[in-house]
mmCIF file of C-alpha atoms in Angstrom:
data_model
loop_
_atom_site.group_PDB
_atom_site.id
_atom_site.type_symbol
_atom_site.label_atom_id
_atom_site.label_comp_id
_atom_site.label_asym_id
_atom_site.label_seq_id
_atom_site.Cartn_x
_atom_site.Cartn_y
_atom_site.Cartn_z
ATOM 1 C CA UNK A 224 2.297 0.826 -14.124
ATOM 2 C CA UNK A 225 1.111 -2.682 -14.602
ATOM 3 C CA UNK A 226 0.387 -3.695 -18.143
ATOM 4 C CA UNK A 227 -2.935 -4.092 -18.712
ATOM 5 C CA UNK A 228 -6.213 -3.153 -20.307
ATOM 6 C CA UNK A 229 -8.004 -0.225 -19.843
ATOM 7 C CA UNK A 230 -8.573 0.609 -16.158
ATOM 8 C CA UNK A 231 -11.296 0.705 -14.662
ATOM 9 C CA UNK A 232 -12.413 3.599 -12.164
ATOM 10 C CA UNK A 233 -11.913 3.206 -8.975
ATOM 11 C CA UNK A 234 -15.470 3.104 -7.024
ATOM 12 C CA UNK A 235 -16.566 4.289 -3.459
ATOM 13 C CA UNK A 236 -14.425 3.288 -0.994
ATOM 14 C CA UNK A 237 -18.039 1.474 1.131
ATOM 15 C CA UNK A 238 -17.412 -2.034 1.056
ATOM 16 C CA UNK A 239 -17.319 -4.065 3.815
ATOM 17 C CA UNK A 240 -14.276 -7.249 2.634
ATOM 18 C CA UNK A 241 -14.567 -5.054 0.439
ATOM 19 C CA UNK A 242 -3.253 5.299 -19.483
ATOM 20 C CA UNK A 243 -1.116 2.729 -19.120
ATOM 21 C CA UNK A 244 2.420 3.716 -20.965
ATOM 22 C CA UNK A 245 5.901 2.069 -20.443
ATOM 23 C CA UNK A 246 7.848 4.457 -18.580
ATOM 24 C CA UNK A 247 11.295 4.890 -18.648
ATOM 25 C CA UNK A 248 13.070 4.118 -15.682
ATOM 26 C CA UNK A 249 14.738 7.436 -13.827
ATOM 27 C CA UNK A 250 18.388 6.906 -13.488
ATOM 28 C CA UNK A 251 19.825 5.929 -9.821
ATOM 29 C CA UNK A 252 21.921 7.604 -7.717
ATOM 30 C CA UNK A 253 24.422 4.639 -8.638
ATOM 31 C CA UNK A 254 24.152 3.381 -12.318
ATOM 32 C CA UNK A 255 22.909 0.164 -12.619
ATOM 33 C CA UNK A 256 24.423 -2.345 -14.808
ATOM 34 C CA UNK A 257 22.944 -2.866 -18.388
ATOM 35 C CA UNK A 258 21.608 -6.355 -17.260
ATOM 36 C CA UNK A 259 19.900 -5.233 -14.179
ATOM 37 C CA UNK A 260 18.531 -1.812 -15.552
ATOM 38 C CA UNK A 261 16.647 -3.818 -18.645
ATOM 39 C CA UNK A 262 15.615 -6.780 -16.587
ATOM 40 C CA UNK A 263 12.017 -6.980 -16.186
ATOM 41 C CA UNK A 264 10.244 -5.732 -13.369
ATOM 42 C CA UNK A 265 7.369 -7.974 -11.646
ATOM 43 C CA UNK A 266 5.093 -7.050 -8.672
ATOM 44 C CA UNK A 267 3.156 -9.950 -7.151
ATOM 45 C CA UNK A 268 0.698 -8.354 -5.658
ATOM 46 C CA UNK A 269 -3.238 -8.804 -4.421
ATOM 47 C CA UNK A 270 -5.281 -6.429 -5.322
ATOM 48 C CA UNK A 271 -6.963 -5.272 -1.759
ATOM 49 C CA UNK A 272 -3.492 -5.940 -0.297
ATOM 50 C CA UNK A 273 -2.522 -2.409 0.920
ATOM 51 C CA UNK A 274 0.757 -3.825 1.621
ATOM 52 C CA UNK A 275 1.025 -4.274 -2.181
ATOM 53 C CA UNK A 276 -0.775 -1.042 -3.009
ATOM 54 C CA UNK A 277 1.456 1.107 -1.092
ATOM 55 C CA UNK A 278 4.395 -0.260 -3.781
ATOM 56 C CA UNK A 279 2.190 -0.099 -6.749
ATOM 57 C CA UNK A 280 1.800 3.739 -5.577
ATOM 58 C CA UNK A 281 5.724 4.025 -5.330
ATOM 59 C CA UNK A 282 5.935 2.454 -8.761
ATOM 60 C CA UNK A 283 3.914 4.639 -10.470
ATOM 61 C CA UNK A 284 5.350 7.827 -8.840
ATOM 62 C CA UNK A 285 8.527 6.632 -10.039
ATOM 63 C CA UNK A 286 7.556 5.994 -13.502
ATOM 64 C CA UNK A 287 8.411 2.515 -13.399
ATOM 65 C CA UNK A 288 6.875 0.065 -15.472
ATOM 66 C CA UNK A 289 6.094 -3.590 -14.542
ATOM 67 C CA UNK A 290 4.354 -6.717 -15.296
ATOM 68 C CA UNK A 291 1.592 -7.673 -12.306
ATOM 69 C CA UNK A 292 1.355 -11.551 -11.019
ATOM 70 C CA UNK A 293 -1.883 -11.639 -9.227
ATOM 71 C CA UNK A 294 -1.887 -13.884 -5.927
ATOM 72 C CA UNK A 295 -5.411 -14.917 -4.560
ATOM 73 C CA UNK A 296 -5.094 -14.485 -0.760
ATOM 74 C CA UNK A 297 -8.410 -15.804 -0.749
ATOM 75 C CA UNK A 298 -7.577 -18.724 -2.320
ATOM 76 C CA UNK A 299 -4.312 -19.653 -0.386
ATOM 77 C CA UNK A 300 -1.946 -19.174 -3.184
ATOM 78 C CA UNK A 301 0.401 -17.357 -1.157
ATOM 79 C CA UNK A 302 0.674 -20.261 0.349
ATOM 80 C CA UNK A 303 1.607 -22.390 -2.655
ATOM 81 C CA UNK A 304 4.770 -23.756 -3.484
ATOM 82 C CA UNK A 305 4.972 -22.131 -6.313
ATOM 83 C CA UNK A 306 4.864 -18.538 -4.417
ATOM 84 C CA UNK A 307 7.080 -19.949 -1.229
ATOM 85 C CA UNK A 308 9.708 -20.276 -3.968
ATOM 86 C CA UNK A 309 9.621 -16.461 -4.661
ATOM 87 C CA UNK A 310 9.031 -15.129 -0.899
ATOM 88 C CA UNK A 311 9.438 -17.663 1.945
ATOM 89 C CA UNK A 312 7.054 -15.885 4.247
ATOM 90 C CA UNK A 313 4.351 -16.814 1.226
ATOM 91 C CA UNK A 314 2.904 -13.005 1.865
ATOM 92 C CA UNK A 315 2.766 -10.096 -0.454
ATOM 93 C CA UNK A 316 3.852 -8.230 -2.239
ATOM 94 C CA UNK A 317 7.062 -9.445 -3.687
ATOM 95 C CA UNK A 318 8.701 -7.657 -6.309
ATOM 96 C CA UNK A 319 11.597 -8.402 -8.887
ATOM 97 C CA UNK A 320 13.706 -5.925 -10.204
ATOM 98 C CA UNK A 321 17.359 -5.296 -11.401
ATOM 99 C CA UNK A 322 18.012 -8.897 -11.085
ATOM 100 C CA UNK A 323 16.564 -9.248 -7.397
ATOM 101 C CA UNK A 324 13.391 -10.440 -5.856
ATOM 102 C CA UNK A 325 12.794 -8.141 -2.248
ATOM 103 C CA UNK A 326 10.102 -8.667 0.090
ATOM 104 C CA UNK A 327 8.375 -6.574 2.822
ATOM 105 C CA UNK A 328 6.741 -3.248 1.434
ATOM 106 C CA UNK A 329 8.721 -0.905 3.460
ATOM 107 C CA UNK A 330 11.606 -2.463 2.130
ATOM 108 C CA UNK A 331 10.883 -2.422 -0.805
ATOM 109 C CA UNK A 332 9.340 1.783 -1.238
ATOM 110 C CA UNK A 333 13.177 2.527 0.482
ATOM 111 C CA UNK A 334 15.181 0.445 -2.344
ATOM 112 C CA UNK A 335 13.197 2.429 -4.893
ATOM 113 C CA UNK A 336 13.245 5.470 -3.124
ATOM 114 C CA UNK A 337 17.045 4.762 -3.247
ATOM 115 C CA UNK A 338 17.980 3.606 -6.564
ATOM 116 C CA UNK A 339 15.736 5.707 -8.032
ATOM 117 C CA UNK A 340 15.298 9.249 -6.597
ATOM 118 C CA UNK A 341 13.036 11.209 -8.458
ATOM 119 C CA UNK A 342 10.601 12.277 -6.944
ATOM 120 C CA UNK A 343 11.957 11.703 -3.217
ATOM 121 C CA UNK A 344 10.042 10.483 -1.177
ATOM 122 C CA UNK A 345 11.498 10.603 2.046
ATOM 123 C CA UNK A 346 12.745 14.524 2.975
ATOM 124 C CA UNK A 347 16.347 15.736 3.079
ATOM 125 C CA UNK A 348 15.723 17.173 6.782
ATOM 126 C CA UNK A 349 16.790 14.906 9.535
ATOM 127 C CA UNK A 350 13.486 16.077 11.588
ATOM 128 C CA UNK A 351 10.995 15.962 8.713
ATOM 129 C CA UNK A 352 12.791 12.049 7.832
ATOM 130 C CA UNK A 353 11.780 10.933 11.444
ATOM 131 C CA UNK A 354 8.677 12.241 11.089
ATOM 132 C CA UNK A 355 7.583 10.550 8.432
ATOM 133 C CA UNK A 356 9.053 7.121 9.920
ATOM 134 C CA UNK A 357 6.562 7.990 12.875
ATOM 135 C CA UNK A 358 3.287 7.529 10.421
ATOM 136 C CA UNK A 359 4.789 5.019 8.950
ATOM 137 C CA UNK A 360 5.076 3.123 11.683
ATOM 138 C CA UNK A 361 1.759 4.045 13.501
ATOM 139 C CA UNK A 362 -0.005 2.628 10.227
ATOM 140 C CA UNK A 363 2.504 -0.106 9.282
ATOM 141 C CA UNK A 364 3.259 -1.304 12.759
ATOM 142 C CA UNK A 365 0.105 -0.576 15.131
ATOM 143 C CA UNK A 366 -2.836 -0.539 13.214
ATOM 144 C CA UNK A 367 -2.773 -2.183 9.157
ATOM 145 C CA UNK A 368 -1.373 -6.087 11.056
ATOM 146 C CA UNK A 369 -4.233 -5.999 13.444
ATOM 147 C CA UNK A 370 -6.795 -5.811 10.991
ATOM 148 C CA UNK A 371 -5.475 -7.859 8.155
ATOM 149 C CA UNK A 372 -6.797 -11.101 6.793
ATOM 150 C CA UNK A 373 -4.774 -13.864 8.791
ATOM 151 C CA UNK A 374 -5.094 -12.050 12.286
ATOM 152 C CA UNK A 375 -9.620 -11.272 11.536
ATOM 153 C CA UNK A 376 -9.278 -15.478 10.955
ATOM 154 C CA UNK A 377 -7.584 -16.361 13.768
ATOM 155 C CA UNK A 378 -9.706 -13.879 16.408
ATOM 156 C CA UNK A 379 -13.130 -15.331 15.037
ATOM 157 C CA UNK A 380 -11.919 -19.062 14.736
ATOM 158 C CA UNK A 381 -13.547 -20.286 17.630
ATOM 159 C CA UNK A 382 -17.161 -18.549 16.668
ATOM 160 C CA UNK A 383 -19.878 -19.423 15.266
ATOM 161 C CA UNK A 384 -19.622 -18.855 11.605
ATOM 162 C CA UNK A 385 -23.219 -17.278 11.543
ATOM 163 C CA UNK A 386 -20.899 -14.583 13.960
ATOM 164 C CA UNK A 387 -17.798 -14.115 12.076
ATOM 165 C CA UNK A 388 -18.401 -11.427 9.596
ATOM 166 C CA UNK A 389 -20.319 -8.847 12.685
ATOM 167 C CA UNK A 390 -17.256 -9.792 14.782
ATOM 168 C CA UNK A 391 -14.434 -9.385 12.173
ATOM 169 C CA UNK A 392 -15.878 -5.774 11.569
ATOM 170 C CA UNK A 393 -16.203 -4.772 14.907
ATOM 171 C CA UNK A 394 -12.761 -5.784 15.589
ATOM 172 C CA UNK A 395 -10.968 -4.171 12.446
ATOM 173 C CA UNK A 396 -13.012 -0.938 13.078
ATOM 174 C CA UNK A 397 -12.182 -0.726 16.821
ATOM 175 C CA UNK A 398 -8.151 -1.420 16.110
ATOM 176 C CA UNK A 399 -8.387 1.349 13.321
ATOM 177 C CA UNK A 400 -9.925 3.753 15.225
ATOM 178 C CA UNK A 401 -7.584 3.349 18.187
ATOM 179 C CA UNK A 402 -4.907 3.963 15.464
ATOM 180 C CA UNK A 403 -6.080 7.112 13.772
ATOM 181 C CA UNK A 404 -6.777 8.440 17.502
ATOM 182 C CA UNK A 405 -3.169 8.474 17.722
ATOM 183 C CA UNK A 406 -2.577 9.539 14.011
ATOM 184 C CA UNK A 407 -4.464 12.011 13.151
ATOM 185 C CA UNK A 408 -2.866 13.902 16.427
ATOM 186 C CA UNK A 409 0.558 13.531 15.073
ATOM 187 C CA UNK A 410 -0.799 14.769 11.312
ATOM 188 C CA UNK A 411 -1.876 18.005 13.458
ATOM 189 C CA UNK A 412 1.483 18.782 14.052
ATOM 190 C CA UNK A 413 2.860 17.466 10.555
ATOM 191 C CA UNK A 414 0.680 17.850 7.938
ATOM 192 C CA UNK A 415 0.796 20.576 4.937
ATOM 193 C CA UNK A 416 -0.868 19.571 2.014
ATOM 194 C CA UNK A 417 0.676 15.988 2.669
ATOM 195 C CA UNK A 418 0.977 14.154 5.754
ATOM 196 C CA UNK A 419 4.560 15.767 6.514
ATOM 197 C CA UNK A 420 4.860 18.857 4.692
ATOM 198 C CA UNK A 421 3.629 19.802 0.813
ATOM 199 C CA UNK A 422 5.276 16.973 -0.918
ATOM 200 C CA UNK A 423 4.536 13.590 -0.989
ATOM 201 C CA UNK A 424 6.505 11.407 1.135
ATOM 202 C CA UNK A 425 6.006 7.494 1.693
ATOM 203 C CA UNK A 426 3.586 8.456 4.478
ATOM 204 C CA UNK A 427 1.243 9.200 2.008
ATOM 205 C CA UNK A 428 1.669 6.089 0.820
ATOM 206 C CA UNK A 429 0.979 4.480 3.565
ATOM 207 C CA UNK A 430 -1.936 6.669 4.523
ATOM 208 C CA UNK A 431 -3.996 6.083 1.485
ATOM 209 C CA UNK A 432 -4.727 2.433 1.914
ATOM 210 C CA UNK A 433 -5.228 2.706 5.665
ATOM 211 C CA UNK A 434 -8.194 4.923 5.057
ATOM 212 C CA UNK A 435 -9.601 2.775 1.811
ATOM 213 C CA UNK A 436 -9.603 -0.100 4.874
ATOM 214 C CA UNK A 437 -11.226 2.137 7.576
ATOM 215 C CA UNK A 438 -13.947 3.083 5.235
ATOM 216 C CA UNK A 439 -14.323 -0.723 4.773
ATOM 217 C CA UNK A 440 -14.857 -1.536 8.004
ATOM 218 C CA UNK A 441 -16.883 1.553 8.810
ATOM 219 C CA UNK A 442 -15.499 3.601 10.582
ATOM 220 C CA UNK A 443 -16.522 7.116 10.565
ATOM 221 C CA UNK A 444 -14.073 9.329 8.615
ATOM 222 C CA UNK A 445 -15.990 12.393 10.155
ATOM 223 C CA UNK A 446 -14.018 12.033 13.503
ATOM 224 C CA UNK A 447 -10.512 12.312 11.751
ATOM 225 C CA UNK A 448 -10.909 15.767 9.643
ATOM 226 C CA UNK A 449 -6.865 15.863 8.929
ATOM 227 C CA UNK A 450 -6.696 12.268 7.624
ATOM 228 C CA UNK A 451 -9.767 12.515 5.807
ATOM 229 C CA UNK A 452 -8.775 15.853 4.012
ATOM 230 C CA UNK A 453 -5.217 14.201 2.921
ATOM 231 C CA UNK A 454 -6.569 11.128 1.804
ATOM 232 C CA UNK A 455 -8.710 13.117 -0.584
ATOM 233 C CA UNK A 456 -5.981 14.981 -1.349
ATOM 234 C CA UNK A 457 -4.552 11.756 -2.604
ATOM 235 C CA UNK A 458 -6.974 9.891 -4.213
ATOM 236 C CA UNK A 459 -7.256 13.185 -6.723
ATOM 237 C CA UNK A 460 -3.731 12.055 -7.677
ATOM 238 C CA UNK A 461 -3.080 9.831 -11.164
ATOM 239 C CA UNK A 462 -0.648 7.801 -9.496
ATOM 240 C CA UNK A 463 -3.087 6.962 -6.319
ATOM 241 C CA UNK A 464 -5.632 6.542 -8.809
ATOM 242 C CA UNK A 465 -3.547 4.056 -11.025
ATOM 243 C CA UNK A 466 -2.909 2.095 -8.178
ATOM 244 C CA UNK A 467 -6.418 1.711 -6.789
ATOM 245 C CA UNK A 468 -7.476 -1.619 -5.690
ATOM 246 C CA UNK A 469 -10.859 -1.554 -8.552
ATOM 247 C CA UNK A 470 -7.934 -0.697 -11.321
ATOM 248 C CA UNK A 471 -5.999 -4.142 -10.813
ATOM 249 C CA UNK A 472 -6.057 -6.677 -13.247
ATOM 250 C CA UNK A 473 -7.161 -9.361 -10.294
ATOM 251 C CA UNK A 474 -9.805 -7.004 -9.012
ATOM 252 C CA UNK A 475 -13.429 -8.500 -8.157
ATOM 253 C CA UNK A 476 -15.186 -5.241 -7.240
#
């Protein structure tokens, strides 16, 4: 968990833009060398990002401490020299650990998943694996790019700017909606008390900050009972809760 002061608790998931201990790290399925399994772990992260919440999630389950570097999206300091240095595709999150800086949030939850593998989060079944690959990719792939910062810029660029903020909701809520049309379908034929099953996999990490986005943009949780009854499942968890968006160091809300 990131080291930090105490946190604060996380609020109601309406806005439109809306303990900490150092944990050991749980052995890997290959040992690490002394050097890498001491070196310092860092998450640059933003603090709405769900890209970057979905790792501070895996972190936490994991028991993994590490230091947070906040990166103002807002601001353009993704964009930054400084950050281009650390990822050259200046998004986030970017994390370094055991002597290596990886990219891309997916990624990144698998190398953890893989080097450290308690708890699992991706089932020993072949079936129950692909299945979980599927949400991942409805939320990772069809509906979280459509609706994030750079693409809500570039579809209301040519507006008025008295017409951007009605415009960039209506178009993150319709994209989100399509999505869960789809998802909450497959989490009909998947879900337990998780979305695949009655242990947490990585589509629950996924899942979580999908939903904290559709309440943003208003969309009516009421039409996706499954999703809606996970996510609270969820959000009762401390690791979910650690990693809320309001309990960030670089949060504004």
């Amino acid at each position: 968990m990131p080291k930090q002061g105490d946190a604060r608790s996380p609020r109601k998931q309406d806005q439109v833009d809306l303990p900490s201990k150092k944990a050991k790290v749980e052995s890997p399925k290959k040992a690490l060398s002394p050097r890498k399994a001491h070196a310092k772990t860092t998450l640059h992260s933003y603090w709405r990002s769900s890209c970057s919440w979905r790792v501070r999630i895996a972190l936490n389950l994991k028991n993994i401490s590490y230091d947070c570097v906040p990166v103002n999206l807002l601001k353009g300091e993704q964009v930054s020299s400084e950050f281009g240095a650390v990822n050259p595709n200046k998004r986030v999150p970017s994390l370094e650990i055991d002597g290596h800086v990886l990219n891309q949030s997916g990624a990144i939850i698998e190398y953890l998943d893989e080097t450290r593998p308690e708890p699992a989060l991706l089932p020993s079944d072949p079936v129950a694996r692909a299945q979980v690959r599927n949400l991942v990719g409805i939320i990772g792939c069809d509906i979280q790019p459509v609706q994030n910062l750079a693409v809500l810029k570039r579809a209301t660029v040519k507006l008025p700017e008295s017409d951007q903020a009605a415009e960039k909701l209506a178009w993150g809520r319709e994209w989100i909606e399509r999505g869960f049309d789809v998802l909450e379908e497959e989490l009909k034929k998947t879900a337990g008390t998780y979305a695949v099953g009655d242990s947490i996999t990585i589509a629950d990490l996924y899942l979580e900050p999908q939903v904290y986005n559709a309440i943003r943009f208003k969309v009516n949780m009421d039409k996706f009972p499954t999703i809606a009854r996970i996510q609270a499942t969820l959000s009762a968890l401390p690791a979910f809760q650690a990693s809320h968006p309001s309990a960030q160091p670089d949060a504004t809300e």
